[in-house]
Coordinates of C-alpha atoms in Angstrom, one line a residue:
V1 CA 6.0 -19.0 -1.0
Q2 CA 7.3 -21.7 -3.3
V3 CA 10.6 -23.1 -1.9
D4 CA 12.2 -25.9 -3.8
F5 CA 15.1 -28.2 -2.8
E6 CA 17.4 -26.6 -5.4
D7 CA 16.7 -23.1 -4.1
V8 CA 17.9 -24.1 -0.6
I9 CA 20.6 -26.8 -1.3
A10 CA 22.5 -25.8 -4.4
E11 CA 25.8 -27.5 -5.3
P12 CA 28.0 -25.2 -7.4
A13 CA 28.9 -26.3 -10.9
G14 CA 31.6 -28.9 -10.9
T15 CA 31.0 -30.1 -7.3
Y16 CA 28.6 -33.0 -7.0
S17 CA 27.9 -35.4 -4.1
F18 CA 27.0 -39.1 -4.5
D19 CA 23.7 -39.7 -6.3
G20 CA 22.4 -41.6 -3.3
V21 CA 23.2 -38.8 -0.9
W22 CA 21.6 -36.3 -3.2
K23 CA 18.4 -38.3 -3.6
A24 CA 18.1 -39.0 0.1
S25 CA 18.7 -35.3 0.9
F26 CA 16.0 -34.3 -1.6
T27 CA 13.5 -36.8 -0.2
T28 CA 14.2 -35.9 3.4
F29 CA 13.9 -32.2 2.6
T30 CA 10.7 -32.6 0.6
V31 CA 8.9 -34.9 3.1
T32 CA 10.0 -32.8 6.1
K33 CA 8.8 -29.6 4.5
Y34 CA 5.5 -31.2 3.5
W35 CA 4.8 -32.7 7.0
C36 CA 6.0 -29.6 9.0
Y37 CA 3.7 -27.4 6.9
R38 CA 0.8 -29.7 7.5
L39 CA 1.5 -30.0 11.2
L40 CA 1.9 -26.2 11.7
T41 CA -1.2 -25.6 9.6
A42 CA -3.2 -28.0 11.9
L43 CA -1.8 -26.5 15.1
V44 CA -1.5 -22.8 14.3
G45 CA -3.7 -22.4 11.2
I46 CA -7.1 -22.7 12.9
P47 CA -6.4 -20.3 15.8
L48 CA -4.9 -17.8 13.4
A49 CA -7.9 -18.1 11.1
L50 CA -10.1 -17.3 14.1
I51 CA -8.0 -14.3 15.0
W52 CA -7.8 -13.0 11.5
G53 CA -11.6 -13.5 11.0
I54 CA -12.3 -11.5 14.2
F55 CA -9.8 -8.8 13.2
F56 CA -11.3 -8.3 9.7
A57 CA -14.8 -8.4 11.1
I58 CA -13.9 -5.6 13.6
L59 CA -12.2 -3.7 10.8
S60 CA -15.3 -4.0 8.6
F61 CA -17.6 -3.0 11.4
I62 CA -15.6 0.1 12.2
H63 CA -15.3 1.1 8.6
I64 CA -19.0 0.6 7.9
W65 CA -20.4 2.0 11.1
A66 CA -17.8 4.7 12.1
V67 CA -15.5 5.8 9.3
V68 CA -17.9 6.2 6.4
P69 CA -20.5 8.1 8.4
C70 CA -17.9 10.4 9.9
V71 CA -16.5 11.1 6.4
K72 CA -20.0 11.7 5.0
S73 CA -20.8 14.0 7.9
Y74 CA -17.6 15.9 7.4
L75 CA -18.2 16.4 3.7
I76 CA -21.7 17.7 4.4
E77 CA -20.4 20.2 7.1
I78 CA -17.5 21.3 5.0
H79 CA -19.7 22.1 2.1
C80 CA -21.2 25.0 4.0
V81 CA -17.8 26.3 5.0
S82 CA -16.5 26.0 1.4
R83 CA -19.4 28.1 0.1
V84 CA -18.6 30.9 2.6
Y85 CA -14.9 30.6 1.8
S86 CA -15.6 30.8 -1.9
I87 CA -17.7 33.9 -1.4
C88 CA -14.9 35.6 0.7
V89 CA -12.2 34.7 -1.9
H90 CA -14.3 36.1 -4.8
T91 CA -15.2 39.2 -2.8
F92 CA -11.8 40.2 -1.5
C93 CA -9.1 38.4 -3.4
D94 CA -10.4 38.4 -7.0
P95 CA -10.4 42.3 -7.3
L96 CA -7.0 42.5 -5.7
F97 CA -5.4 40.0 -8.1
E98 CA -7.2 41.5 -11.0
A99 CA -5.8 44.9 -10.2
M100 CA -2.3 43.5 -9.7
G101 CA -2.6 41.7 -13.1
K102 CA -3.5 45.0 -14.8
C103 CA -0.6 46.8 -13.1
F104 CA 1.9 44.2 -14.1
S105 CA 0.6 43.5 -17.5
S106 CA 2.5 46.3 -19.1
I107 CA 5.9 45.0 -17.9
R108 CA 8.0 43.6 -20.7
I109 CA 11.2 41.7 -20.2
R110 CA 13.8 41.5 -22.9
L111 CA 16.9 39.4 -22.7
S112 CA 19.9 40.2 -24.7
K113 CA 23.2 38.4 -24.9
E114 CA 26.3 40.5 -24.4
V115 CA 29.4 39.5 -26.3

């Protein structure tokens, strides 16, 4: 995240402080932000990098060794079921819907506007 001095300390138009105060504030803000970031990175960055590395390693391991094989196994097993389901639908439902289609095919709807 890029945070500049003007984004945090913004004087409205027409209101200005002394140039020396503005320059000193800018320098203080910039140096403090720079060194606090470096200090926090040195103190917290390395442990967090370790934690995130372990987390993503575990996530990758689970995905590669558990999730993908389970999904592949499910797709293989469901293929058999889908074949049986397809045969049942074609055997029982297709004739029913074809008969209903023939029965209702002669129905005509006419709209007329009454005045």
